[in-house]
Coordinates of C-alpha atoms and ligand atoms in Angstrom, one line a residue:
X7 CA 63.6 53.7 25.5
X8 CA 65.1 56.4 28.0
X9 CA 68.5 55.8 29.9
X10 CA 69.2 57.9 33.1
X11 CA 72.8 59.3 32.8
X12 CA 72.2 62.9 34.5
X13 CA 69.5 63.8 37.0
X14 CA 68.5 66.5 34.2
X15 CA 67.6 63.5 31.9
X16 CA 64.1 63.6 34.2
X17 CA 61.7 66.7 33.9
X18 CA 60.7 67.9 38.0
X19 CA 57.2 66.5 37.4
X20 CA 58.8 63.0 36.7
X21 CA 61.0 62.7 39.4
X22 CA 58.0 63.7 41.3
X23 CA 56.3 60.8 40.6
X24 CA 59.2 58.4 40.9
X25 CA 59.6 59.6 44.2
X26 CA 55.6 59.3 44.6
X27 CA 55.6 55.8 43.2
X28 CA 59.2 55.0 45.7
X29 CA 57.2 56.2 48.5
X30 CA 54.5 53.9 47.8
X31 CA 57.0 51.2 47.5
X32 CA 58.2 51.8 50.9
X33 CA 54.5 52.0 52.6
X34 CA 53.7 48.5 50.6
X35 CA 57.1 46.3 49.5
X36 CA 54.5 43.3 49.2
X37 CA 52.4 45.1 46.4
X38 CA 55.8 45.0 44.3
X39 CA 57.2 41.4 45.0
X40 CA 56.3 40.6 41.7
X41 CA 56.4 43.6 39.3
X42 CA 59.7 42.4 37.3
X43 CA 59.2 38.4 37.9
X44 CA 61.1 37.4 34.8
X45 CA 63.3 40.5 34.0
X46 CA 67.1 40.7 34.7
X47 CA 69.3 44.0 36.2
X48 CA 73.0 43.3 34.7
X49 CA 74.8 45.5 37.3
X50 CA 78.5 46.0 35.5
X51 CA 81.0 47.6 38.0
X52 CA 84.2 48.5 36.4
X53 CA 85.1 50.7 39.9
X54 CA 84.2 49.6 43.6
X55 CA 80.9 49.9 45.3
X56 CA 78.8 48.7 48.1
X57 CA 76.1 50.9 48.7
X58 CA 75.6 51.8 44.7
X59 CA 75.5 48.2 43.3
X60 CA 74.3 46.1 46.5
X61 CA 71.3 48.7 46.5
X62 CA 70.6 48.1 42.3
X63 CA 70.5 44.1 43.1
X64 CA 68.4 44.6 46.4
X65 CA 65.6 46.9 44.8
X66 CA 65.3 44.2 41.4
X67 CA 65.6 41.4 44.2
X68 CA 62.8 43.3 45.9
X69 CA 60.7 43.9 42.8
X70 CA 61.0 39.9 42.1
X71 CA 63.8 40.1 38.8
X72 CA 66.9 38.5 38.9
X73 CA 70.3 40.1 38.7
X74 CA 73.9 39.5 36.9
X75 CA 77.2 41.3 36.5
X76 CA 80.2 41.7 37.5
X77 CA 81.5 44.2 40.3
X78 CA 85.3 44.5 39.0
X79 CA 86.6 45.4 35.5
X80 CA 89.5 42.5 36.3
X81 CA 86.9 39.7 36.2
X82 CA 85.5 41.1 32.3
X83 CA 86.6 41.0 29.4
X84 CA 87.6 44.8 29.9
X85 CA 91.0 43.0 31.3
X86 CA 91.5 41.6 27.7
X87 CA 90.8 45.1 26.0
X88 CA 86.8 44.7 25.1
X89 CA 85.8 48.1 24.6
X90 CA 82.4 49.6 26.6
X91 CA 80.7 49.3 23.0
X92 CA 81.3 45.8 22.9
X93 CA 80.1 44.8 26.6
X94 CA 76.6 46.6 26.2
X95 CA 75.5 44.8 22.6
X96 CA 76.5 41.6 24.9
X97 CA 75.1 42.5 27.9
X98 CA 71.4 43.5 26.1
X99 CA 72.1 40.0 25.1
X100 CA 71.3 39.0 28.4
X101 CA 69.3 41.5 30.3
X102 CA 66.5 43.6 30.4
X103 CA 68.0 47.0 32.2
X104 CA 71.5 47.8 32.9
X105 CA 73.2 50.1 35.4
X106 CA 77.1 50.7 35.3
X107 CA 80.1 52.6 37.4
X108 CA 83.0 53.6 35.5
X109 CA 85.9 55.3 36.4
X110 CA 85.9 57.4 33.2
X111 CA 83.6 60.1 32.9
X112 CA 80.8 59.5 30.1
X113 CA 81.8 55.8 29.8
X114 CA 77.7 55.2 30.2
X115 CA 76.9 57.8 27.7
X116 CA 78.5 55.6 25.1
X117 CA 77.4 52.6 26.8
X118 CA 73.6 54.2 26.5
X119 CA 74.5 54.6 22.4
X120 CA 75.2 51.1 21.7
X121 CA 72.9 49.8 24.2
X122 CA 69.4 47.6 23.7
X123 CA 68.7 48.1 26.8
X124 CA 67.9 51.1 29.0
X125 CA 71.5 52.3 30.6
X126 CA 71.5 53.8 34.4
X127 CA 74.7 55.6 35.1
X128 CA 75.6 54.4 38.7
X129 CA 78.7 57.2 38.3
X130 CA 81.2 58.0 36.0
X131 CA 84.7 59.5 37.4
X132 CA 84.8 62.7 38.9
X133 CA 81.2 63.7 36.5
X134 CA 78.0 62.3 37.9
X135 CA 76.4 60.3 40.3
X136 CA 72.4 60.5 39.2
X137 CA 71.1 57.7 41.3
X138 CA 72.9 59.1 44.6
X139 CA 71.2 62.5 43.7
X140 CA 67.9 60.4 43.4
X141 CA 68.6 58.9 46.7
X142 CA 69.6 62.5 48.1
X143 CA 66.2 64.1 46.9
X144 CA 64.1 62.0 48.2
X145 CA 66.1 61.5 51.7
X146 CA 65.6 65.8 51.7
X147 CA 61.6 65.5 50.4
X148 CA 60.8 62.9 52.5
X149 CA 62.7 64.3 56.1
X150 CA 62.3 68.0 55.6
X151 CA 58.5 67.5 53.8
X152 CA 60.5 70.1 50.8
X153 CA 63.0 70.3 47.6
X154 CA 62.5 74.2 47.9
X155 CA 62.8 76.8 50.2
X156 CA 66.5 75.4 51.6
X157 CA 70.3 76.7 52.4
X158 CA 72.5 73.8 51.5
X159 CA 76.0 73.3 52.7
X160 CA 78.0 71.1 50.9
X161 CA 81.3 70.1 52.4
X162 CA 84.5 68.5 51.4
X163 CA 85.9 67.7 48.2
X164 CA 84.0 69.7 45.9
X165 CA 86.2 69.4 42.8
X166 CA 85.7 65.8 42.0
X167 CA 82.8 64.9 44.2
X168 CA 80.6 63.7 41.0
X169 CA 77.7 63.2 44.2
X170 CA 78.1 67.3 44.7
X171 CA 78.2 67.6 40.7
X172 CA 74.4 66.0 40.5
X173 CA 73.3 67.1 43.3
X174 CA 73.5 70.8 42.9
X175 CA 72.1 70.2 39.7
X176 CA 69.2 68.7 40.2
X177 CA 68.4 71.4 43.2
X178 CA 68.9 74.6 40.7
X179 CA 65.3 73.6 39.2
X180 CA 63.7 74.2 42.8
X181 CA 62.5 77.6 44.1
X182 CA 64.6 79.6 46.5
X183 CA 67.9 77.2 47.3
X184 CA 71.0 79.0 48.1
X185 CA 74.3 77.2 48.4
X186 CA 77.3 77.4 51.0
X187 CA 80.4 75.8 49.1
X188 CA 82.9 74.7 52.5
X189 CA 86.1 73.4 50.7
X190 CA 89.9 73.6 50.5
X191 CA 90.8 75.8 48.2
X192 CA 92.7 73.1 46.5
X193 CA 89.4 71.5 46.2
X194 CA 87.0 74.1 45.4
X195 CA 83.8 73.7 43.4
X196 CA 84.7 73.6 39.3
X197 CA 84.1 76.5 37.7
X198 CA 81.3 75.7 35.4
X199 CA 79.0 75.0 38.2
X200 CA 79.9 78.6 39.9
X201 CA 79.1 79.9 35.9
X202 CA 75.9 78.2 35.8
X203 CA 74.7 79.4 39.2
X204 CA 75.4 82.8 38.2
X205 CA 73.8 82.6 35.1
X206 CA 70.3 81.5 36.5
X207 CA 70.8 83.5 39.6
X208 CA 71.2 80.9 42.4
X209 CA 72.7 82.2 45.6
X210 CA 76.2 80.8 46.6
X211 CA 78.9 81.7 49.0
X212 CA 82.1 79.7 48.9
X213 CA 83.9 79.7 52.7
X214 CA 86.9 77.2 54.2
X215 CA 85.8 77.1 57.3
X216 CA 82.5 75.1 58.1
X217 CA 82.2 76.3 62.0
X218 CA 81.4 79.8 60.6
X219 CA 78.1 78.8 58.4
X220 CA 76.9 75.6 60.2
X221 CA 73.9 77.7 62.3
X222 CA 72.5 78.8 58.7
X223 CA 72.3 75.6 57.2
X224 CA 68.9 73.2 56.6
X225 CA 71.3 70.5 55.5
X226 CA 74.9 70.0 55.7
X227 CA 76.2 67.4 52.6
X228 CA 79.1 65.9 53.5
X229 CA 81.4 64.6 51.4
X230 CA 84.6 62.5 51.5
X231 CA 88.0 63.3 50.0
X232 CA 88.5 60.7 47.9
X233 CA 92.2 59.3 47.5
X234 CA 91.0 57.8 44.0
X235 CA 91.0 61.0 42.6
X236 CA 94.3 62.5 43.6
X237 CA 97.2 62.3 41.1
X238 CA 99.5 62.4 44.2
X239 CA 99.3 61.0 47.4
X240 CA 101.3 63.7 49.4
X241 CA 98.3 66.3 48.4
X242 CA 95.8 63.1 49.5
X243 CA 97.2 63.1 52.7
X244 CA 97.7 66.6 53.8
X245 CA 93.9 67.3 52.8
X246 CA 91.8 64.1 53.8
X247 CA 91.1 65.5 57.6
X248 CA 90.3 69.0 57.0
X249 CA 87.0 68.3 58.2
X250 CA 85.8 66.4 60.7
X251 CA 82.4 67.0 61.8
X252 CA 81.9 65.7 65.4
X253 CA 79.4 66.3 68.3
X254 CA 80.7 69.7 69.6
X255 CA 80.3 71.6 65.6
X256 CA 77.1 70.0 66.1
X257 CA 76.2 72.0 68.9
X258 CA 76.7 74.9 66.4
X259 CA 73.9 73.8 64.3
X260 CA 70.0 74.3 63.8
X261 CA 67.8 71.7 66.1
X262 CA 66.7 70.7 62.5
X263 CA 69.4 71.1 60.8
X264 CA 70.2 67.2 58.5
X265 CA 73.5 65.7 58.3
X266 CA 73.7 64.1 54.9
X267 CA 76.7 61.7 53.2
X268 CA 76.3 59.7 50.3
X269 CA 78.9 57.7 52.0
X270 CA 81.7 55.3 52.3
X271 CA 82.8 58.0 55.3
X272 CA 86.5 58.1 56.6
X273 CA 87.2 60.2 59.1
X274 CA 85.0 63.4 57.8
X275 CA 82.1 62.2 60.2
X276 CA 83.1 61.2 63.7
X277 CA 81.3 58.3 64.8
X278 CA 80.0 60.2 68.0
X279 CA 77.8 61.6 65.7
X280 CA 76.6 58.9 64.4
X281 CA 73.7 58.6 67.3
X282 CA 72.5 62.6 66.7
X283 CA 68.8 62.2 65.5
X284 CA 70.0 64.9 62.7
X285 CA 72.7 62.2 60.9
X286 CA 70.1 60.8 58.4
X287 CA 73.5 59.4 56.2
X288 CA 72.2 55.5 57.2
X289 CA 68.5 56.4 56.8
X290 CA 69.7 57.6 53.1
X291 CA 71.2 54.5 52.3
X292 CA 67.9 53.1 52.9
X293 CA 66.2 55.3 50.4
X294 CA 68.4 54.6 48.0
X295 CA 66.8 51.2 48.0
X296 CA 63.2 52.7 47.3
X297 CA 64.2 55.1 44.9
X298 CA 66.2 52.5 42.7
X299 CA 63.1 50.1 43.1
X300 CA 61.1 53.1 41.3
X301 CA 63.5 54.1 38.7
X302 CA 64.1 50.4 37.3
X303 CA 60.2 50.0 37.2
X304 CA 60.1 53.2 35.5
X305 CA 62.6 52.4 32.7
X306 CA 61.5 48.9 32.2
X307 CA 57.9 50.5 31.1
X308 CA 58.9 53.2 29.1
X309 CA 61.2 50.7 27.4
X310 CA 58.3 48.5 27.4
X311 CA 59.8 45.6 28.5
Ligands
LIG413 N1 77.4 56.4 47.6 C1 78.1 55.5 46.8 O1 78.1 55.6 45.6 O2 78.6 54.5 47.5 P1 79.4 53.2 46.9 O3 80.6 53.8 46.2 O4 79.6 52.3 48.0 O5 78.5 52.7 45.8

């Protein structure tokens, strides 16, 4: 039985074929209607989502299972002081596959060493995100036709942006990607990812200001600053619009240059941008359907459920 709590936890060649067996999914939904008739998704929330959760419960909808959970921690037994360990030997009581958001990072990790049942981390904290990073790879494969060969700009709040976190490490295993880091300084990529890059010898320049580098980029990630994460609300508000990417920046891009956002957005994409055939952030949210439709397929057969 494998879980998926870091896009590492997948070899290249295997998320090559989960995004081979996704994009078959999207050419032919019919062919899948009924490839988990009989098997439940328990979808177990204990921070707010739409896009993560809804997208979980549409793809085992889509593949013909049936779904359970709950999508706040004040509706469980959490509220009473059940402890993670406790909720997954209940919940592989009740369904095949599970895939759970916490605000504490590595809250799945235990979940996955108690569990019955493979464990999807659907984000932890400020750690990792490895079903967004899915959803980002195969949004970047299937627009720009490439996982290599790319200068990435990622944009916002780098610090606890657990999306950024996965994503720049599943892109270190592809040839030739060089990063632009476009942050605050207050919220500036951590340190062991600027380690790690060095180590393997990735490219990276760290800048504030994101007019400067927006004619190098293939892809700008951006990225909201995320009032959950703030200790205090005075640093919250004096950082949340530092960028705002609108249609005059976009002039300064490439002609093929992809705006991506895992999204909710707040203000850090103007809406007049929204209509540019290089925003791909809704088209995203659509993979992220596909992508989840392959990876509970995949874990249900390894698990051999
Ligand atoms: N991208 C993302 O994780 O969105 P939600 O928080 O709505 O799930």
């Amino acid at each position: 039985m494998r879980h998926l709590m870091n896009p590492l936890d997948f070899s290249v060649e295997e998320l090559d074929q989960l995004f081979r067996l996704a994009r078959d999914m999207e050419a032919d939904m019919p062919k899948y209607a009924h490839s988990c008739a009989g098997k439940k998704l328990a979808t177990c929330f204990y921070e707010p989502s739409t896009r993560t959760r809804l997208s979980f419960e549409s793809a085992m909808l889509n593949l013909g299972g049936s779904v359970l959970g709950f999508s706040d921690a004040g509706s469980s037994s959490a509220s009473k002081g059940e402890s993670v360990a406790d909720t997954i030997r209940i919940i592989s009581c009740y369904a095949d596959i599970c895939a759970m958001r916490h605000p504490k990072e590595g809250a799945p990790m235990v979940a996955a060493s108690y569990s019955g049942v493979p464990v999807i981390n659907a984000g932890d904290g400020g750690h990792q995100h490895p079903t967004q990073t899915l959803t980002d790879l195969m949004t970047i494969r299937s627009l720009k036709g490439r996982l290599s060969d790319l200068t990435i700009g990622l944009c916002g709040d780098l610090k606890f942006g657990r999306t950024v976190h996965s994503l720049i490490n599943a892109l270190v295993r592809y040839d030739n990607i060089r990063f632009l880091f476009i942050s605050p300084e207050e919220l500036r990529v951590p340190d062991y990812i600027t380690e790690m890059l060095k180590e393997k010898g990735i490219p990276y320049e760290e800048v504030i200001r994101l007019e400067e580098i927006l004619p190098r980029l293939d892809l700008l990630y951006m990225t909201r600053v995320q009032k959950e994460r703030f200790f205090n609300e005075e640093d919250y508000v004096r950082l949340k619009d530092f960028y705002i990417l609108d249609k005059a920046k976009m002039k300064l891009a490439s002609e093929d240059m992809l705006v991506l956002h895992p999204l909710p957005r707040v203000n850090e994409i103007s809406v007049d941008v929204d209509d540019d055939p290089r925003a791909v952030y809704f088209k995203q949210a659509q993979y992220g359907v596909y992508v989840r439709m392959a990876l509970i397929l995949t874990l249900l057969d390894w698990a051999g459920a």
